CSV table of C-alpha atoms in Angstrom, one decimal:
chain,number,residue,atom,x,y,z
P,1,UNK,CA,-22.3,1.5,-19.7
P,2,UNK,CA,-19.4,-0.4,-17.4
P,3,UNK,CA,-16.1,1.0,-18.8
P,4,UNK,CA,-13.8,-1.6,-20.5
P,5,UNK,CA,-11.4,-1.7,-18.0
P,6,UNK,CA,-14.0,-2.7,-15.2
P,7,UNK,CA,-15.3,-5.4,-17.5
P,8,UNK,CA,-11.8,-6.6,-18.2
P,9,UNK,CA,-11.1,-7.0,-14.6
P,10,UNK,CA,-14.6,-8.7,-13.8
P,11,UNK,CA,-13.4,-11.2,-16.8
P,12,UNK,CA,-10.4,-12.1,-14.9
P,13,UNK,CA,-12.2,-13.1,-11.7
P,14,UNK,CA,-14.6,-15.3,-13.5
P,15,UNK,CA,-13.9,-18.9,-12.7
P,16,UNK,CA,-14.6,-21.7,-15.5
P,17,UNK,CA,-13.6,-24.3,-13.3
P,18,UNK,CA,-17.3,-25.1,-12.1
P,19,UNK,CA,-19.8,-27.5,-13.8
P,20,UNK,CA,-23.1,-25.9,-15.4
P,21,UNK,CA,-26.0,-26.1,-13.4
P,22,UNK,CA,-29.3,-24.7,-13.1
P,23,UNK,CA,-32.3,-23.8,-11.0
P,24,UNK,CA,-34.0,-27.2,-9.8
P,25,UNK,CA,-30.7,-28.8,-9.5
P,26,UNK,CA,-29.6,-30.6,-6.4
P,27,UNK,CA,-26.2,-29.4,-5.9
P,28,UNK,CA,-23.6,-30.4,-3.4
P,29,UNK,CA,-21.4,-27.1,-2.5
P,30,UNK,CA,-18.1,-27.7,-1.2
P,31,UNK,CA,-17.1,-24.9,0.7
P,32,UNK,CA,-14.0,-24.1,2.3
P,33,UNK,CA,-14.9,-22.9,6.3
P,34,UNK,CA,-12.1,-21.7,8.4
P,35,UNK,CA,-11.9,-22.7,11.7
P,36,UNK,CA,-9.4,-20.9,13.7
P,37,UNK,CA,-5.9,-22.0,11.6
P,38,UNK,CA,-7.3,-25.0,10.0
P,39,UNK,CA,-9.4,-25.0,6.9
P,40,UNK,CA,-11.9,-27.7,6.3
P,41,UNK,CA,-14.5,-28.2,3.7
P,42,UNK,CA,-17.9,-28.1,4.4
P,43,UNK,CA,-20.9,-29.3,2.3
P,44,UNK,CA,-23.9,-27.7,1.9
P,45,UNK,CA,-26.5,-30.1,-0.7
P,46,UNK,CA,-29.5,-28.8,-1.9
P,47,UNK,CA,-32.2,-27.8,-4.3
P,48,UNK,CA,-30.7,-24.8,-6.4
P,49,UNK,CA,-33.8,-22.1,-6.0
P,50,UNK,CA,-31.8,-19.0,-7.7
P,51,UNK,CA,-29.3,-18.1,-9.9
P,52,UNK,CA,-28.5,-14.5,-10.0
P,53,UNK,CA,-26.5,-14.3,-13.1
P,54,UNK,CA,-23.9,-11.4,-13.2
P,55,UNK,CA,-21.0,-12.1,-14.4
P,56,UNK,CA,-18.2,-11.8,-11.6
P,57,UNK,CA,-21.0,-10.6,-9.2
P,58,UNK,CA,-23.3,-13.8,-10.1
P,59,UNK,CA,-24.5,-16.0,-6.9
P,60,UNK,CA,-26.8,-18.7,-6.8
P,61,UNK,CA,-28.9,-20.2,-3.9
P,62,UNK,CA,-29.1,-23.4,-2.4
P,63,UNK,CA,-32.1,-24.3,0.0
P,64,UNK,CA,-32.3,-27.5,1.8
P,65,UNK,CA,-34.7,-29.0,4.5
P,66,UNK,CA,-32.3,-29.6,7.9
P,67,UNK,CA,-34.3,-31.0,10.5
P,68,UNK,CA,-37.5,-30.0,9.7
P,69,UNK,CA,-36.2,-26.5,9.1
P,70,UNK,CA,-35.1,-24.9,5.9
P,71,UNK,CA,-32.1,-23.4,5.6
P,72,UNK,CA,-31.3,-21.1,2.4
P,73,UNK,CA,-27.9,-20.5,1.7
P,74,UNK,CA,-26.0,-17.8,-0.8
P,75,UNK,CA,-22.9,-18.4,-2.4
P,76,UNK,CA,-21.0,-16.2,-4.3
P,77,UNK,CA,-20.3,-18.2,-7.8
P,78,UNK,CA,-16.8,-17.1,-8.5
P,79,UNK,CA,-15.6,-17.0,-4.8
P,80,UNK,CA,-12.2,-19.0,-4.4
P,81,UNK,CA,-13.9,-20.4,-0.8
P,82,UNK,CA,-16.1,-22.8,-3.6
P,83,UNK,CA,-14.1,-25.5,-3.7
P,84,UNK,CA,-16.1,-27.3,-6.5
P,85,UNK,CA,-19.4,-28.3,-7.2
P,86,UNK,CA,-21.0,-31.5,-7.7
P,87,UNK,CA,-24.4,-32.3,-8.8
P,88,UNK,CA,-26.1,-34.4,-7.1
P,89,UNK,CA,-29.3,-34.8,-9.8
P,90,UNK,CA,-30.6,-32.5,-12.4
P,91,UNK,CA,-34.2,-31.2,-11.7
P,92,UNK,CA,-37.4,-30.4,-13.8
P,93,UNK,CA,-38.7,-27.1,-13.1
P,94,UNK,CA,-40.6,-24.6,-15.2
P,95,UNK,CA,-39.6,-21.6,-13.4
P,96,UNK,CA,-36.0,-19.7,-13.0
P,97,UNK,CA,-37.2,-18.7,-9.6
P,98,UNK,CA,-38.6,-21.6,-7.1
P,99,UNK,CA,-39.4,-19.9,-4.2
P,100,UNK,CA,-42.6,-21.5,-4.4
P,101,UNK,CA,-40.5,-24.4,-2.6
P,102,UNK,CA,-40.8,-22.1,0.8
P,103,UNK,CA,-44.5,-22.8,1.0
P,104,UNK,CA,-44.3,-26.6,0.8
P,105,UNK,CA,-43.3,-29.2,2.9
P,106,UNK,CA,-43.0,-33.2,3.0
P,107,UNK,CA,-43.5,-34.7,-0.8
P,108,UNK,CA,-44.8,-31.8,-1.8
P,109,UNK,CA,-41.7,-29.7,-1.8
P,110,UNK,CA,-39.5,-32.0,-4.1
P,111,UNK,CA,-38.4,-31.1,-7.2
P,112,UNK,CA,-38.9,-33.5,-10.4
P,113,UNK,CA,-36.1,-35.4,-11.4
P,114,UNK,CA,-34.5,-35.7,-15.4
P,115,UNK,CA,-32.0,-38.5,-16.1
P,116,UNK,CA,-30.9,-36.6,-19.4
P,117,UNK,CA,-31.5,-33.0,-20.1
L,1,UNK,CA,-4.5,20.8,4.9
L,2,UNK,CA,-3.7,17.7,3.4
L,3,UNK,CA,0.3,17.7,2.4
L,4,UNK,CA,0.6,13.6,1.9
L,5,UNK,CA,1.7,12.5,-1.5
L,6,UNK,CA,-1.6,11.7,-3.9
L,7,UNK,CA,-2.2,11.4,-7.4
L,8,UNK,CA,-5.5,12.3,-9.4
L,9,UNK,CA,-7.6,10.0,-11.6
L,10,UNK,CA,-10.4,8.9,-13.4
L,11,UNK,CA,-13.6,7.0,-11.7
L,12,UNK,CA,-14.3,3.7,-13.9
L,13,UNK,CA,-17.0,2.5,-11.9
L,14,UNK,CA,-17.9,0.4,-9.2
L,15,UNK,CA,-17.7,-3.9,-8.9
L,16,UNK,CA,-16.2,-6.4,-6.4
L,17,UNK,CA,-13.4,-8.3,-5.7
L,18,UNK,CA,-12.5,-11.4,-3.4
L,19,UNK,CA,-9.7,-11.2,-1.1
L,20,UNK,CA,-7.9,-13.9,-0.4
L,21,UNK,CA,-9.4,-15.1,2.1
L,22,UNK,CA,-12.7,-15.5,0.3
L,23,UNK,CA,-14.3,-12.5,1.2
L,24,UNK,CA,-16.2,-10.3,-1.1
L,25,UNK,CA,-15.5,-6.6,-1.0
L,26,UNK,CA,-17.7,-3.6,-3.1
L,27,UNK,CA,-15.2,-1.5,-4.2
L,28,UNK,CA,-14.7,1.8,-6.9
L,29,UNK,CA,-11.9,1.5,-9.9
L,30,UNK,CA,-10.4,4.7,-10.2
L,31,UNK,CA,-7.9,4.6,-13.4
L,32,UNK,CA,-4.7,6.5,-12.6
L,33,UNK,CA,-1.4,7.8,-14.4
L,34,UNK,CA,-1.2,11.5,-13.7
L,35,UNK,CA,2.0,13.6,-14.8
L,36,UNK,CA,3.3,16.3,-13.2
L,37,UNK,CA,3.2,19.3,-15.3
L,38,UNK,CA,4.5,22.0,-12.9
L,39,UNK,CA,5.3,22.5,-9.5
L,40,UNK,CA,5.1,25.5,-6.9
L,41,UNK,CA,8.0,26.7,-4.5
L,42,UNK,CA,8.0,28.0,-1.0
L,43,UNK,CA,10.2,30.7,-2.4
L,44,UNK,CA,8.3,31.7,-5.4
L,45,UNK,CA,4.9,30.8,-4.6
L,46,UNK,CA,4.9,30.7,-0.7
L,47,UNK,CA,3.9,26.7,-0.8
L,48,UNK,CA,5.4,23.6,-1.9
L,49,UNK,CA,3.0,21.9,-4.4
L,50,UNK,CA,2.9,19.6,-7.3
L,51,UNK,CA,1.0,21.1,-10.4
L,52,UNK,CA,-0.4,17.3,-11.9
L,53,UNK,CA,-2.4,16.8,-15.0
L,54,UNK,CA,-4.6,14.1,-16.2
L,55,UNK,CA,-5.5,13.0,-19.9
L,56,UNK,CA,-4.4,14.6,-23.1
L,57,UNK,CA,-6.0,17.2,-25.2
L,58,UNK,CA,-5.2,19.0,-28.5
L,59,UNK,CA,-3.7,22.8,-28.2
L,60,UNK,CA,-7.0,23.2,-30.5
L,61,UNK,CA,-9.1,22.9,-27.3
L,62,UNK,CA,-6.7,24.8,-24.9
L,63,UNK,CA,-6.1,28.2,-24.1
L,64,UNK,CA,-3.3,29.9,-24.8
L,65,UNK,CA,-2.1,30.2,-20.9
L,66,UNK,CA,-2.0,26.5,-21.0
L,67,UNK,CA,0.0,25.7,-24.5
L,68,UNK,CA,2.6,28.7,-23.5
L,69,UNK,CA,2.7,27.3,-19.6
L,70,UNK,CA,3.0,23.1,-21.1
L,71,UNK,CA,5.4,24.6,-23.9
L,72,UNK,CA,7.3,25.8,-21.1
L,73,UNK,CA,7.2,22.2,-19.6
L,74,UNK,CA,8.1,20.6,-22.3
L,75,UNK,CA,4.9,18.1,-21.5
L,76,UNK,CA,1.2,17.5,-23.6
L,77,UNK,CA,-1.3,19.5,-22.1
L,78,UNK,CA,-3.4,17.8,-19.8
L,79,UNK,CA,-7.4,18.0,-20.2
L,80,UNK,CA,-7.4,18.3,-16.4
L,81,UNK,CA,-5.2,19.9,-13.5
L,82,UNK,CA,-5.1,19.8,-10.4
L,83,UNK,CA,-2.7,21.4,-7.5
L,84,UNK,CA,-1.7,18.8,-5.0
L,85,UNK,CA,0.0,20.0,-2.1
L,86,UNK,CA,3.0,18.3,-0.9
L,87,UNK,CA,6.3,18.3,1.4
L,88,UNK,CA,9.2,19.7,-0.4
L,89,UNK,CA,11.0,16.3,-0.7
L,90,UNK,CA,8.2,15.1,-2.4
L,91,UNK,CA,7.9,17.4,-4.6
L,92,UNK,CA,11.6,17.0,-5.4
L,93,UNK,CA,11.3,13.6,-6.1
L,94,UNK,CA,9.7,14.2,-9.8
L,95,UNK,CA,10.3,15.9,-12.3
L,96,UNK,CA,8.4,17.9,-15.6
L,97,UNK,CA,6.6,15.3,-17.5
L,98,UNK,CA,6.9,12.0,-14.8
L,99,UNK,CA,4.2,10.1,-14.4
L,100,UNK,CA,3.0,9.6,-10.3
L,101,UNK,CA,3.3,6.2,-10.0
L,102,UNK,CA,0.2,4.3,-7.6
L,103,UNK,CA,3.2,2.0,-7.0
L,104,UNK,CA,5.6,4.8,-5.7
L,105,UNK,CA,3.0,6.7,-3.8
L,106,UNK,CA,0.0,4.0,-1.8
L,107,UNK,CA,0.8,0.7,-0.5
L,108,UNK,CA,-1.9,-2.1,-0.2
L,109,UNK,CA,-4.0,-1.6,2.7
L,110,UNK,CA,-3.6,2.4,3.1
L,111,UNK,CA,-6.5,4.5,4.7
L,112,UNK,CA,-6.8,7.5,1.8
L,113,UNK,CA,-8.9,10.7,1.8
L,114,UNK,CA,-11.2,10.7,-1.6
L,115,UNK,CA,-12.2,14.3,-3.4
L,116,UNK,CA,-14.6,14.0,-5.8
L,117,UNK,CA,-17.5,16.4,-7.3
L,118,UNK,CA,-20.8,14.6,-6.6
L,119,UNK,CA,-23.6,14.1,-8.8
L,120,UNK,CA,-25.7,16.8,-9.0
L,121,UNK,CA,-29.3,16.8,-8.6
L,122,UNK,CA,-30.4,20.6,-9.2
L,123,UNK,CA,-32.5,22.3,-6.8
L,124,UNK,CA,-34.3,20.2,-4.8
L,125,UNK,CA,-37.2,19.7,-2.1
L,126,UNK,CA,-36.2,18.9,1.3
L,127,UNK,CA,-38.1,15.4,0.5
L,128,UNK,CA,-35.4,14.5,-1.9
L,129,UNK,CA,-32.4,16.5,0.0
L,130,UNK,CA,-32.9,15.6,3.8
L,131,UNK,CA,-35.7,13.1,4.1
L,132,UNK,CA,-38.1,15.1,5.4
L,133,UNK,CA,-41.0,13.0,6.2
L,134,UNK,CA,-43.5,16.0,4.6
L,135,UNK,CA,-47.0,16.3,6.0
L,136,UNK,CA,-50.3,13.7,6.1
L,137,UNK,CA,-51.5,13.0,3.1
L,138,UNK,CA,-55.6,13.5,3.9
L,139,UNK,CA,-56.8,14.8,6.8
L,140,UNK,CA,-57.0,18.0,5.2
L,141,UNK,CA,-53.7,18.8,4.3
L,142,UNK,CA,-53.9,21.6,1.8
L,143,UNK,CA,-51.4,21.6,-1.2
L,144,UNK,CA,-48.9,21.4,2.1
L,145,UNK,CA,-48.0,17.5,1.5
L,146,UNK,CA,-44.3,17.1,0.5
L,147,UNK,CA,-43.6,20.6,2.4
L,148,UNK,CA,-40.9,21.1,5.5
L,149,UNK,CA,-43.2,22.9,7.5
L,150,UNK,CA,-42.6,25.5,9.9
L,151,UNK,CA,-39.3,26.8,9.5
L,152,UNK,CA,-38.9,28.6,13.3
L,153,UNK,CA,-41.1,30.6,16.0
L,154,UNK,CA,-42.0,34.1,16.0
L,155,UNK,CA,-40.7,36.7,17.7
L,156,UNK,CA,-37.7,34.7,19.6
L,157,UNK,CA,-35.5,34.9,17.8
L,158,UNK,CA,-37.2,36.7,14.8
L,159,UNK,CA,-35.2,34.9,12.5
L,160,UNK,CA,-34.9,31.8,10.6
L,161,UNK,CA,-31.8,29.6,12.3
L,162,UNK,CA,-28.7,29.3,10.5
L,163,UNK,CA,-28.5,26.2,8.8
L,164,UNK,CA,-31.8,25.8,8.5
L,165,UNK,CA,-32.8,23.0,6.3
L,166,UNK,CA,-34.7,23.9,3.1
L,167,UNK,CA,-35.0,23.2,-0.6
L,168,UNK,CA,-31.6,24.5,-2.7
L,169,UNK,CA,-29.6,22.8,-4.7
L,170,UNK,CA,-28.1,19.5,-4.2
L,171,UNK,CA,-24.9,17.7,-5.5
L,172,UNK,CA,-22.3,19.4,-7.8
L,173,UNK,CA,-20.5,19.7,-4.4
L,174,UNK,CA,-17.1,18.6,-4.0
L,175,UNK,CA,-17.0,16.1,-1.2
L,176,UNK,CA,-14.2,14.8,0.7
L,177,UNK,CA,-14.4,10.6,2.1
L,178,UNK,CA,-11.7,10.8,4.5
L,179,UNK,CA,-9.9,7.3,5.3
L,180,UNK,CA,-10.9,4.8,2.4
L,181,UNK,CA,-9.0,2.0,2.4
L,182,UNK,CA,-7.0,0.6,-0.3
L,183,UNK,CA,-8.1,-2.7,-1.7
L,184,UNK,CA,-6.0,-3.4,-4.0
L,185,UNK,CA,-3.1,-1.8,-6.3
L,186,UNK,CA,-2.9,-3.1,-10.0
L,187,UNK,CA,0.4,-1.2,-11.5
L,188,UNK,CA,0.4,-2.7,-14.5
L,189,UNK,CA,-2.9,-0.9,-15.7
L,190,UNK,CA,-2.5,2.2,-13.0
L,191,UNK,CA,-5.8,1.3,-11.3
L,192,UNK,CA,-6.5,1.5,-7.7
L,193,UNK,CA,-9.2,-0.3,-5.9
L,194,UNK,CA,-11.0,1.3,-3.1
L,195,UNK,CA,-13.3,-0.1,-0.8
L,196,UNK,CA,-17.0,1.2,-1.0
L,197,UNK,CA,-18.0,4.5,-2.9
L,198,UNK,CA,-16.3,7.2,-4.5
L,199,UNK,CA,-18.6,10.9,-5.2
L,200,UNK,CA,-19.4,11.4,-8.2
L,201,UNK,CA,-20.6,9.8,-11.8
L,202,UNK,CA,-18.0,7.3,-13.7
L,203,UNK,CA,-15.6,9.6,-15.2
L,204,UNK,CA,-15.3,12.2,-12.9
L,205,UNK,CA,-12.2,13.5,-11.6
L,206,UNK,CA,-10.4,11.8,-8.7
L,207,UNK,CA,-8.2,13.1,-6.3
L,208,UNK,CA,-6.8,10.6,-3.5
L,209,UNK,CA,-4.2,11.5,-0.8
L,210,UNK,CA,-3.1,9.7,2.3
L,211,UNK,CA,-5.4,10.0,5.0
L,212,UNK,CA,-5.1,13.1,6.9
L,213,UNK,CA,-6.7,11.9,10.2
L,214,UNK,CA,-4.3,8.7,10.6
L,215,UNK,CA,-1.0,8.7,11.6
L,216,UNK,CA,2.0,8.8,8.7
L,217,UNK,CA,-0.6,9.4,6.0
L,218,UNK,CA,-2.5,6.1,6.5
L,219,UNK,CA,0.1,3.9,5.5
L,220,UNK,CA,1.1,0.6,8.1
């Protein structure tokens, strides 16, 4: 059982800021990189393969094919580096887990598309 | 022995925060808000120290040493207390009944020495306490599987070595974590944020002091 206080202060890092998505959505993350004393935003698009939901602690994953290589990618949810989220379409999958994707390639490894959800 | 100012508290639990810069850092809640109930004297008691206490709890539940001594105080009686020693000025800055406030004491940033009582495990095999890697599991073995094996030679030196590692109890230690850092200081609620783990379940007593290993009690 997490004591009050502890949930009170996980409460008040929880953004609400960010649209809802959810596994089998292509996403594009904005995320803030620094680079010496400049700050620039950096975009990662993908397919959304996990969505670890913990409140403050919750992170998601975003994989995407770059160069013939796949590249998976974590992102804390409520970290103040995500400067937004967009998504890019909304996907039709029948599992909250797609890790399947890692064994495909080509056509094979897309994700069905829905227009309305 | 460590003589920088520290308060006692209450471990809330573990979670993570961001710092500003984005990064993520695990850290323990420890709630604090201890008064000072009593204080010890070079002259009378040979070392300067501040007598704190933590919580509240009915005279129902106490002793009678501890309603005549908090009586005397003119302060609740606490359900814990703890000495912490101290320099003289420090201990002259409070008085019966003042709270230790984190504000007053830690500063963002401060390397801090942790005392806590860890969780205890009983008496245990040396699987569980040191990692022993214990013996095959065919070949033979003989009811000898999750055993330590041989424990020294013979005749030199006749005797098992000191220190020996074997089955015995485990946890319900006190253990020190010497130069945690502070995360973050939220005065409003009296809760301090340090990084990583704390010993001990949620709700165990707390005590946190500036470092004793780093220079000016770990403070920049």
């Amino acid at each position: 059982m997490k004591s009050p206080v502890v949930q009170a202060l996980e409460a008040s890092l929880i953004r609400s800021d960010l649209p809802v998505f959810r596994c089998g959505d292509t996403v594009k993350v904005n995320y803030k990189v620094v680079e010496g004393d400049k700050t620039r935003v950096q975009v990662f698009q993908g397919v959304v393969i996990k969505r670890h939901r913990a409140g403050a602690r919750s992170t998601f994953t975003v994989r995407k094919v770059s160069f013939g290589t796949g590249v998976e990618r974590m992102f804390p949810l409520n970290s103040p580096r995500i400067e937004s989220i967009e998504i890019a379409s909304r996907g039709l999958v029948r599992r909250s887990r797609l890790f399947y994707l890692r064994q495909l390639s080509g056509k094979a490894a897309r994700v069905r598309d829905v227009k309305d959800r | 022995m460590n003589q920088h100012p520290g308060i006692i508290g209450k471990k809330l639990g573990a979670t993570q925060i961001f710092l500003d810069d984005g990064t993520v850092v695990a850290c323990t809640v420890v709630q604090a808000g201890s008064t000072v109930v009593g204080k010890r004297t070079l002259e009378r008691d040979g070392y300067d120290a501040l007598i704190v206490g933590f919580g509240e709890k009915t005279a129902r539940r106490s002793n009678k040493s501890e309603i005549v001594a908090m009586e005397k105080a003119g302060v609740a009686i606490p359900q814990v207390m703890r000495e912490l020693r101290c320099s003289a000025e420090h201990a002259a800055k409070y008085e019966l009944g003042q709270i230790l406030k984190i504000e007053e004491i830690f500063e963002e940033g401060q390397k801090v020495d942790v005392q806590s009582k860890s969780r205890g495990r009983g008496f245990q095999g040396v699987f569980r306490r040191y990692h022993f890697s214990g013996l095959p599991a065919t070949h033979g073995t003989h009811e000898w599987r999750r055993h330590g094996g041989s424990i020294g030679t013979n005749m030199t030196p006749g005797r098992v070595m000191l220190g020996k590692k074997m089955p015995g109890q485990m946890g319900n230690a006190t253990v020190s974590v010497l130069n945690q850092r502070i995360v973050r200081l939220l005065p409003e609620q009296q809760l301090i944020l340090l990084e990583g783990n704390v010993p001990g379940a949620a709700n165990a007593m707390v005590r946190i002091q500036g470092a004793v290993k780093k220079k000016n009690g770990g403070k920049k």
